[in-house]
Amino acid sequence: MAAALRELDRLGLVSYAPGDPYRAVRVHPVLQRVTREAVPGHRADRLAWTVASALVNAADRGPQDPGLAEVLAGCADRLTRLAGSALWTASRRDAFTASLEAFFADAPPLGAHPLFLRVGDLLGDAGLPEAALEHFGRLADEALRRQGPDSAVLHGARERLAHWRGGSGDPAGAARAYAAVLDEQIRAFGPGHERTLPTRAALGHWLGRAGNPAGAAAAYAELLPLQQHTYGPVHPGVFETRALIAGLLGESGDAYGAATAYEALLHDLLRHLAAQGGPALAGETPGLRVTQRPNRFDVFGAHFGHAHWRGRAGDAAGAATSLTHLLNEQVRVLGPAHPDTAATRGELARWAQYTRGG
C-alpha cells in the first residue's frame, strides 16, 4: 500500500505524507473534480449521503483531538458546499437518520443528515468551543432558510448553541440561550413535555455557574415534579435534582432550608435502599451500611450536605456528631485515604473546633 501511494505521489495524482496522522493522503484537486464529474447525477446524492455517514463514523470512532476535529470539519464543509442539498433531502433514510430522529424524540428532522450536528459537537468536544459556536450559528441560519421556524434541525442547533456558549466561558449567555430554547419548547410541546427536561436541567446548571444560585434552585424546583411524574420518585435523576436544589438553597443563603432538604433526601435515599435490601433507617444518625455502588455515594453526599448546612445553620454540635458517624462509615466502606473520607475528616475538624469554643 505504501509503495502504491508513493508511486501515485510521484505521478502527481495524490500527495502522500505518511508522517501526518490525519492528512497522510490527499487527492489532487483536478482528480477530485474529474471523479465527481464522472458520477451520474442519479448516484450523486446517494454518494454524498454515504460520504457524510462515513464522516460521522470517523468522528464517533476517532479521538477527541483538535487536529482530527478540524480535518473532519473541513471535509464536512467541503462536502456541504459541493452537495449540501443532498444532505437536506428527505429522499434517503438510513440508520443515521433514525439516530437523529431518536435524538429529536417526536419531532424528527426532515431528512437532514446527522453530520450537521455531529461536526459541531466534535469541534466543541475537541476543545474548540468557539468553532462549535460558529458552526451551529451557520447551521441554525441554514435550517431556518431551508425548513422554516419549526425545523427540528433549527431547534437542535439552538440547543447546541446554548450548550457551547457555556462551554466557551459564557455561563450567563448560556443561561439566557437555554431560557429562550425552553420557551420555544414549551410553546411547541407544552410545559410538561419530556423534551423540556434536559433543557430545564441545563438552564439550572448554567444559572448556577453564572452565580445565580437562587435562580438555579428555582429552575430545578420546576424540573423536579416533571421528573417525578415522568420517571417516578426514586429515579436517580430525581435524587440528583433534589441534591442540587438542597445545595443551591444553601448557596443562596438559606442554610436551614438546605439542611432540611438534605435531611429529607437522606431519609428517602435510605428508605429506598432499605426496600431493596440495603440499610434500614436508624433514627437521626443512621448507619450507612451501603453496598450498592451507584447509591452509596448519593447517601454519603446527602449526609455530608446535611451535616455541613446543619452547621452553617447554627448547630455546630449536631454537625460534628453527624460527621463523626459519616466518617466512621466512609473509613469502613471507602478506606481512610479516599478523597471523600479526607473531605469529611476536614469538615469534622472545622465544626468540632466550634464545639470546643475554638
GROMACS .gro file of C-alpha atoms in nm:
model
  358
    1MET     CA    1   0.000   0.000   0.000
    2ALA     CA    2   0.275   0.246   0.092
    3ALA     CA    3   0.460   0.170  -0.231
    4ALA     CA    4   0.146   0.232  -0.435
    5LEU     CA    5   0.084   0.563  -0.258
    6ARG     CA    6   0.442   0.671  -0.320
    7GLU     CA    7   0.401   0.592  -0.690
    8LEU     CA    8   0.075   0.788  -0.706
    9ASP     CA    9   0.253   1.074  -0.533
   10ARG     CA   10   0.533   1.057  -0.794
   11LEU     CA   11   0.273   1.079  -1.070
   12GLY     CA   12   0.115   1.382  -0.907
   13LEU     CA   13  -0.220   1.215  -0.850
   14VAL     CA   14  -0.202   1.230  -0.471
   15SER     CA   15   0.010   1.396  -0.207
   16TYR     CA   16   0.148   1.135   0.032
   17ALA     CA   17   0.276   1.246   0.375
   18PRO     CA   18   0.296   0.932   0.595
   19GLY     CA   19   0.407   1.138   0.895
   20ASP     CA   20   0.080   1.335   0.905
   21PRO     CA   21  -0.170   1.136   1.117
   22TYR     CA   22  -0.481   1.296   0.964
   23ARG     CA   23  -0.370   1.416   0.618
   24ALA     CA   24  -0.142   1.135   0.509
   25VAL     CA   25  -0.309   1.111   0.166
   26ARG     CA   26  -0.455   1.398  -0.030
   27VAL     CA   27  -0.607   1.357  -0.373
   28HIS     CA   28  -0.511   1.620  -0.631
   29PRO     CA   29  -0.797   1.872  -0.685
   30VAL     CA   30  -0.807   1.804  -1.060
   31LEU     CA   31  -0.850   1.432  -0.997
   32GLN     CA   32  -1.123   1.508  -0.743
   33ARG     CA   33  -1.311   1.718  -0.996
   34VAL     CA   34  -1.277   1.460  -1.275
   35THR     CA   35  -1.403   1.188  -1.041
   36ARG     CA   36  -1.703   1.394  -0.928
   37GLU     CA   37  -1.800   1.483  -1.284
   38ALA     CA   38  -1.789   1.116  -1.380
   39VAL     CA   39  -2.055   1.024  -1.122
   40PRO     CA   40  -2.403   1.003  -1.279
   41GLY     CA   41  -2.649   1.255  -1.144
   42HIS     CA   42  -2.884   0.990  -1.006
   43ARG     CA   43  -2.599   0.850  -0.792
   44ALA     CA   44  -2.452   1.178  -0.673
   45ASP     CA   45  -2.699   1.233  -0.391
   46ARG     CA   46  -2.657   0.878  -0.261
   47LEU     CA   47  -2.279   0.916  -0.275
   48ALA     CA   48  -2.292   1.246  -0.083
   49TRP     CA   49  -2.506   1.084   0.187
   50THR     CA   50  -2.268   0.787   0.210
   51VAL     CA   51  -1.966   1.014   0.244
   52ALA     CA   52  -2.143   1.215   0.516
   53SER     CA   53  -2.219   0.892   0.702
   54ALA     CA   54  -1.854   0.789   0.676
   55LEU     CA   55  -1.750   1.122   0.830
   56VAL     CA   56  -1.991   1.069   1.119
   57ASN     CA   57  -1.850   0.722   1.171
   58ALA     CA   58  -1.496   0.860   1.171
   59ALA     CA   59  -1.595   1.123   1.425
   60ASP     CA   60  -1.754   0.863   1.653
   61ARG     CA   61  -1.454   0.630   1.636
   62GLY     CA   62  -1.175   0.887   1.646
   63PRO     CA   63  -1.011   1.054   1.946
   64GLN     CA   64  -1.126   1.390   2.078
   65ASP     CA   65  -0.834   1.564   1.914
   66PRO     CA   66  -0.838   1.922   1.775
   67GLY     CA   67  -0.639   1.812   1.470
   68LEU     CA   68  -0.887   1.541   1.376
   69ALA     CA   69  -1.182   1.768   1.454
   70GLU     CA   70  -1.055   2.039   1.221
   71VAL     CA   71  -0.986   1.789   0.942
   72LEU     CA   72  -1.332   1.632   0.966
   73ALA     CA   73  -1.496   1.974   0.993
   74GLY     CA   74  -1.309   2.083   0.681
   75CYS     CA   75  -1.424   1.769   0.497
   76ALA     CA   76  -1.781   1.828   0.609
   77ASP     CA   77  -1.767   2.190   0.498
   78ARG     CA   78  -1.632   2.090   0.159
   79LEU     CA   79  -1.899   1.821   0.119
   80THR     CA   80  -2.172   2.065   0.215
   81ARG     CA   81  -2.055   2.319  -0.040
   82LEU     CA   82  -2.042   2.058  -0.314
   83ALA     CA   83  -2.357   1.861  -0.237
   84GLY     CA   84  -2.530   2.030   0.053
   85SER     CA   85  -2.879   1.997  -0.088
   86ALA     CA   86  -2.849   1.619  -0.092
   87LEU     CA   87  -2.792   1.619   0.283
   88TRP     CA   88  -3.114   1.812   0.346
   89THR     CA   89  -3.339   1.596   0.133
   90ALA     CA   90  -3.590   1.350   0.276
   91SER     CA   91  -3.531   1.101  -0.003
   92ARG     CA   92  -3.271   0.891   0.178
   93ARG     CA   93  -3.323   0.720   0.515
   94ASP     CA   94  -3.071   0.504   0.695
   95ALA     CA   95  -2.954   0.420   1.046
   96PHE     CA   96  -2.800   0.762   1.086
   97THR     CA   97  -3.131   0.932   1.010
   98ALA     CA   98  -3.301   0.706   1.262
   99SER     CA   99  -3.047   0.802   1.529
  100LEU     CA  100  -3.107   1.170   1.465
  101GLU     CA  101  -3.483   1.121   1.480
  102ALA     CA  102  -3.442   0.946   1.815
  103PHE     CA  103  -3.238   1.244   1.935
  104PHE     CA  104  -3.525   1.476   1.849
  105ALA     CA  105  -3.790   1.245   2.002
  106ASP     CA  106  -4.128   1.302   1.842
  107ALA     CA  107  -4.012   1.589   1.620
  108PRO     CA  108  -3.793   1.417   1.360
  109PRO     CA  109  -3.588   1.628   1.119
  110LEU     CA  110  -3.699   1.641   0.758
  111GLY     CA  111  -3.425   1.422   0.618
  112ALA     CA  112  -3.129   1.626   0.742
  113HIS     CA  113  -2.814   1.424   0.785
  114PRO     CA  114  -2.678   1.398   1.143
  115LEU     CA  115  -2.340   1.517   1.014
  116PHE     CA  116  -2.463   1.873   1.059
  117LEU     CA  117  -2.498   1.832   1.436
  118ARG     CA  118  -2.213   1.586   1.484
  119VAL     CA  119  -1.946   1.811   1.339
  120GLY     CA  120  -2.029   2.097   1.573
  121ASP     CA  121  -2.016   1.877   1.880
  122LEU     CA  122  -1.693   1.721   1.754
  123LEU     CA  123  -1.532   2.065   1.744
  124GLY     CA  124  -1.657   2.155   2.091
  125ASP     CA  125  -1.557   1.823   2.245
  126ALA     CA  126  -1.209   1.862   2.099
  127GLY     CA  127  -1.161   2.189   2.287
  128LEU     CA  128  -1.274   2.428   2.013
  129PRO     CA  129  -1.599   2.573   2.153
  130GLU     CA  130  -1.575   2.897   1.954
  131ALA     CA  131  -1.555   2.694   1.633
  132ALA     CA  132  -1.856   2.492   1.751
  133LEU     CA  133  -2.050   2.814   1.811
  134GLU     CA  134  -1.966   2.938   1.464
  135HIS     CA  135  -2.072   2.607   1.310
  136PHE     CA  136  -2.405   2.588   1.493
  137GLY     CA  137  -2.478   2.953   1.415
  138ARG     CA  138  -2.442   2.882   1.044
  139LEU     CA  139  -2.646   2.563   1.080
  140ALA     CA  140  -2.929   2.747   1.254
  141ASP     CA  141  -2.941   3.008   0.977
  142GLU     CA  142  -2.939   2.739   0.708
  143ALA     CA  143  -3.209   2.532   0.880
  144LEU     CA  144  -3.430   2.839   0.915
  145ARG     CA  145  -3.381   2.922   0.547
  146ARG     CA  146  -3.445   2.570   0.423
  147GLN     CA  147  -3.703   2.438   0.668
  148GLY     CA  148  -3.858   2.736   0.843
  149PRO     CA  149  -3.906   2.821   1.211
  150ASP     CA  150  -4.048   2.480   1.305
  151SER     CA  151  -3.741   2.291   1.182
  152ALA     CA  152  -3.621   2.028   1.427
  153VAL     CA  153  -3.268   2.086   1.300
  154LEU     CA  154  -3.307   2.455   1.386
  155HIS     CA  155  -3.418   2.368   1.741
  156GLY     CA  156  -3.130   2.123   1.776
  157ALA     CA  157  -2.880   2.381   1.655
  158ARG     CA  158  -3.013   2.637   1.902
  159GLU     CA  159  -2.979   2.387   2.186
  160ARG     CA  160  -2.618   2.322   2.089
  161LEU     CA  161  -2.551   2.694   2.057
  162ALA     CA  162  -2.668   2.739   2.415
  163HIS     CA  163  -2.453   2.449   2.534
  164TRP     CA  164  -2.132   2.565   2.366
  165ARG     CA  165  -2.190   2.924   2.470
  166GLY     CA  166  -2.144   2.797   2.823
  167GLY     CA  167  -1.856   2.576   2.711
  168SER     CA  168  -1.682   2.879   2.567
  169GLY     CA  169  -1.684   3.055   2.905
  170ASP     CA  170  -2.011   3.250   2.895
  171PRO     CA  171  -2.239   3.087   3.155
  172ALA     CA  172  -2.476   3.383   3.171
  173GLY     CA  173  -2.513   3.377   2.793
  174ALA     CA  174  -2.574   3.003   2.805
  175ALA     CA  175  -2.847   3.050   3.066
  176ARG     CA  176  -3.019   3.315   2.853
  177ALA     CA  177  -2.996   3.094   2.545
  178TYR     CA  178  -3.137   2.791   2.728
  179ALA     CA  179  -3.421   3.004   2.866
  180ALA     CA  180  -3.508   3.102   2.508
  181VAL     CA  181  -3.490   2.737   2.394
  182LEU     CA  182  -3.715   2.635   2.683
  183ASP     CA  183  -3.972   2.898   2.587
  184GLU     CA  184  -3.975   2.760   2.231
  185GLN     CA  185  -4.015   2.404   2.355
  186ILE     CA  186  -4.300   2.499   2.589
  187ARG     CA  187  -4.481   2.669   2.301
  188ALA     CA  188  -4.425   2.370   2.073
  189PHE     CA  189  -4.479   2.079   2.312
  190GLY     CA  190  -4.624   2.213   2.638
  191PRO     CA  191  -4.459   2.278   2.975
  192GLY     CA  192  -4.464   1.918   3.093
  193HIS     CA  193  -4.327   1.753   2.781
  194GLU     CA  194  -4.035   1.515   2.829
  195ARG     CA  195  -3.823   1.708   2.579
  196THR     CA  196  -3.816   2.005   2.816
  197LEU     CA  197  -3.650   1.806   3.095
  198PRO     CA  198  -3.286   1.821   2.976
  199THR     CA  199  -3.334   2.184   2.879
  200ARG     CA  200  -3.462   2.272   3.225
  201ALA     CA  201  -3.167   2.086   3.380
  202ALA     CA  202  -2.922   2.271   3.158
  203LEU     CA  203  -3.086   2.603   3.246
  204GLY     CA  204  -3.044   2.531   3.616
  205HIS     CA  205  -2.682   2.427   3.564
  206TRP     CA  206  -2.579   2.742   3.380
  207LEU     CA  207  -2.772   2.972   3.612
  208GLY     CA  208  -2.571   2.823   3.897
  209ARG     CA  209  -2.246   2.858   3.703
  210ALA     CA  210  -2.337   3.219   3.629
  211GLY     CA  211  -2.356   3.300   4.001
  212ASN     CA  212  -2.733   3.291   4.040
  213PRO     CA  213  -2.797   3.006   4.288
  214ALA     CA  214  -3.147   3.124   4.372
  215GLY     CA  215  -3.244   3.124   4.004
  216ALA     CA  216  -3.083   2.784   3.956
  217ALA     CA  217  -3.271   2.642   4.255
  218ALA     CA  218  -3.597   2.777   4.112
  219ALA     CA  219  -3.524   2.618   3.773
  220TYR     CA  220  -3.452   2.281   3.933
  221ALA     CA  221  -3.762   2.317   4.152
  222GLU     CA  222  -3.971   2.346   3.834
  223LEU     CA  223  -3.790   2.046   3.686
  224LEU     CA  224  -3.835   1.817   3.988
  225PRO     CA  225  -4.213   1.748   3.974
  226LEU     CA  226  -4.187   1.686   3.599
  227GLN     CA  227  -3.911   1.431   3.658
  228GLN     CA  228  -4.109   1.267   3.935
  229HIS     CA  229  -4.414   1.241   3.710
  230THR     CA  230  -4.213   1.106   3.415
  231TYR     CA  231  -3.965   0.875   3.589
  232GLY     CA  232  -4.108   0.815   3.936
  233PRO     CA  233  -3.994   0.942   4.277
  234VAL     CA  234  -3.695   0.708   4.319
  235HIS     CA  235  -3.526   0.761   3.983
  236PRO     CA  236  -3.155   0.853   4.016
  237GLY     CA  237  -3.218   1.175   3.824
  238VAL     CA  238  -3.484   1.276   4.076
  239PHE     CA  239  -3.246   1.221   4.367
  240GLU     CA  240  -2.976   1.416   4.183
  241THR     CA  241  -3.208   1.711   4.124
  242ARG     CA  242  -3.310   1.712   4.489
  243ALA     CA  243  -2.945   1.720   4.593
  244LEU     CA  244  -2.880   2.011   4.357
  245ILE     CA  245  -3.176   2.204   4.496
  246ALA     CA  246  -3.058   2.147   4.852
  247GLY     CA  247  -2.707   2.268   4.778
  248LEU     CA  248  -2.830   2.572   4.586
  249LEU     CA  249  -3.062   2.670   4.871
  250GLY     CA  250  -2.759   2.686   5.095
  251GLU     CA  251  -2.555   2.881   4.841
  252SER     CA  252  -2.838   3.132   4.807
  253GLY     CA  253  -2.833   3.198   5.181
  254ASP     CA  254  -3.093   2.956   5.318
  255ALA     CA  255  -2.875   2.728   5.535
  256TYR     CA  256  -3.168   2.592   5.733
  257GLY     CA  257  -3.365   2.516   5.417
  258ALA     CA  258  -3.061   2.339   5.271
  259ALA     CA  259  -3.013   2.128   5.584
  260THR     CA  260  -3.382   2.037   5.588
  261ALA     CA  261  -3.380   1.945   5.217
  262TYR     CA  262  -3.069   1.730   5.258
  263GLU     CA  263  -3.221   1.558   5.563
  264ALA     CA  264  -3.535   1.468   5.367
  265LEU     CA  265  -3.322   1.346   5.077
  266LEU     CA  266  -3.108   1.131   5.304
  267HIS     CA  267  -3.418   0.984   5.466
  268ASP     CA  268  -3.570   0.893   5.127
  269LEU     CA  269  -3.244   0.751   4.993
  270LEU     CA  270  -3.209   0.522   5.292
  271ARG     CA  271  -3.575   0.423   5.273
  272HIS     CA  272  -3.535   0.335   4.907
  273LEU     CA  273  -3.222   0.133   4.978
  274ALA     CA  274  -3.393  -0.046   5.266
  275ALA     CA  275  -3.671  -0.152   5.030
  276GLN     CA  276  -3.404  -0.303   4.807
  277GLY     CA  277  -3.241  -0.489   5.091
  278GLY     CA  278  -3.000  -0.210   5.183
  279PRO     CA  279  -2.957  -0.031   5.516
  280ALA     CA  280  -3.262   0.043   5.728
  281LEU     CA  281  -3.335   0.376   5.893
  282ALA     CA  282  -3.186   0.402   6.241
  283GLY     CA  283  -3.303   0.726   6.387
  284GLU     CA  284  -3.133   1.060   6.341
  285THR     CA  285  -2.788   0.917   6.276
  286PRO     CA  286  -2.836   0.608   6.061
  287GLY     CA  287  -2.555   0.366   6.000
  288LEU     CA  288  -2.470   0.386   5.633
  289ARG     CA  289  -2.420   0.019   5.552
  290VAL     CA  290  -2.445   0.080   5.182
  291THR     CA  291  -2.336  -0.194   4.947
  292GLN     CA  292  -2.461  -0.075   4.608
  293ARG     CA  293  -2.200   0.150   4.450
  294PRO     CA  294  -2.436   0.373   4.249
  295ASN     CA  295  -2.628   0.458   4.566
  296ARG     CA  296  -2.379   0.475   4.846
  297PHE     CA  297  -2.212   0.788   4.713
  298ASP     CA  298  -2.554   0.953   4.685
  299VAL     CA  299  -2.611   0.867   5.052
  300PHE     CA  300  -2.267   0.987   5.156
  301GLY     CA  301  -2.317   1.310   4.962
  302ALA     CA  302  -2.658   1.376   5.115
  303HIS     CA  303  -2.524   1.301   5.463
  304PHE     CA  304  -2.229   1.536   5.412
  305GLY     CA  305  -2.454   1.812   5.276
  306HIS     CA  306  -2.695   1.778   5.566
  307ALA     CA  307  -2.416   1.799   5.822
  308HIS     CA  308  -2.247   2.093   5.650
  309TRP     CA  309  -2.558   2.307   5.626
  310ARG     CA  310  -2.671   2.199   5.973
  311GLY     CA  311  -2.351   2.356   6.099
  312ARG     CA  312  -2.395   2.664   5.883
  313ALA     CA  313  -2.747   2.699   6.024
  314GLY     CA  314  -2.601   2.728   6.377
  315ASP     CA  315  -2.592   2.369   6.503
  316ALA     CA  316  -2.218   2.303   6.518
  317ALA     CA  317  -2.253   2.022   6.772
  318GLY     CA  318  -2.513   1.843   6.559
  319ALA     CA  319  -2.293   1.883   6.252
  320ALA     CA  320  -1.993   1.735   6.435
  321THR     CA  321  -2.197   1.439   6.562
  322SER     CA  322  -2.339   1.367   6.216
  323LEU     CA  323  -1.997   1.395   6.052
  324THR     CA  324  -1.847   1.156   6.307
  325HIS     CA  325  -2.096   0.888   6.204
  326LEU     CA  326  -2.036   0.962   5.836
  327LEU     CA  327  -1.658   0.947   5.876
  328ASN     CA  328  -1.671   0.609   6.051
  329GLU     CA  329  -1.879   0.464   5.770
  330GLN     CA  330  -1.664   0.613   5.495
  331VAL     CA  331  -1.349   0.473   5.656
  332ARG     CA  332  -1.514   0.132   5.665
  333VAL     CA  333  -1.653   0.141   5.311
  334LEU     CA  334  -1.412   0.365   5.118
  335GLY     CA  335  -1.099   0.343   5.327
  336PRO     CA  336  -0.913   0.611   5.523
  337ALA     CA  337  -0.725   0.751   5.220
  338HIS     CA  338  -1.025   0.807   4.993
  339PRO     CA  339  -1.072   1.176   4.892
  340ASP     CA  340  -1.431   1.176   5.022
  341THR     CA  341  -1.313   1.040   5.356
  342ALA     CA  342  -1.049   1.312   5.373
  343ALA     CA  343  -1.307   1.580   5.295
  344THR     CA  344  -1.531   1.456   5.575
  345ARG     CA  345  -1.238   1.448   5.816
  346GLY     CA  346  -1.160   1.811   5.735
  347GLU     CA  347  -1.523   1.918   5.771
  348LEU     CA  348  -1.547   1.740   6.105
  349ALA     CA  349  -1.238   1.922   6.233
  350ARG     CA  350  -1.393   2.250   6.129
  351TRP     CA  351  -1.715   2.202   6.325
  352ALA     CA  352  -1.551   2.024   6.619
  353GLN     CA  353  -1.348   2.334   6.697
  354TYR     CA  354  -1.670   2.533   6.745
  355THR     CA  355  -1.798   2.278   6.995
  356ARG     CA  356  -1.476   2.331   7.191
  357GLY     CA  357  -1.524   2.702   7.184
  358GLY     CA  358  -1.244   2.748   6.930
   0.00000   0.00000   0.00000
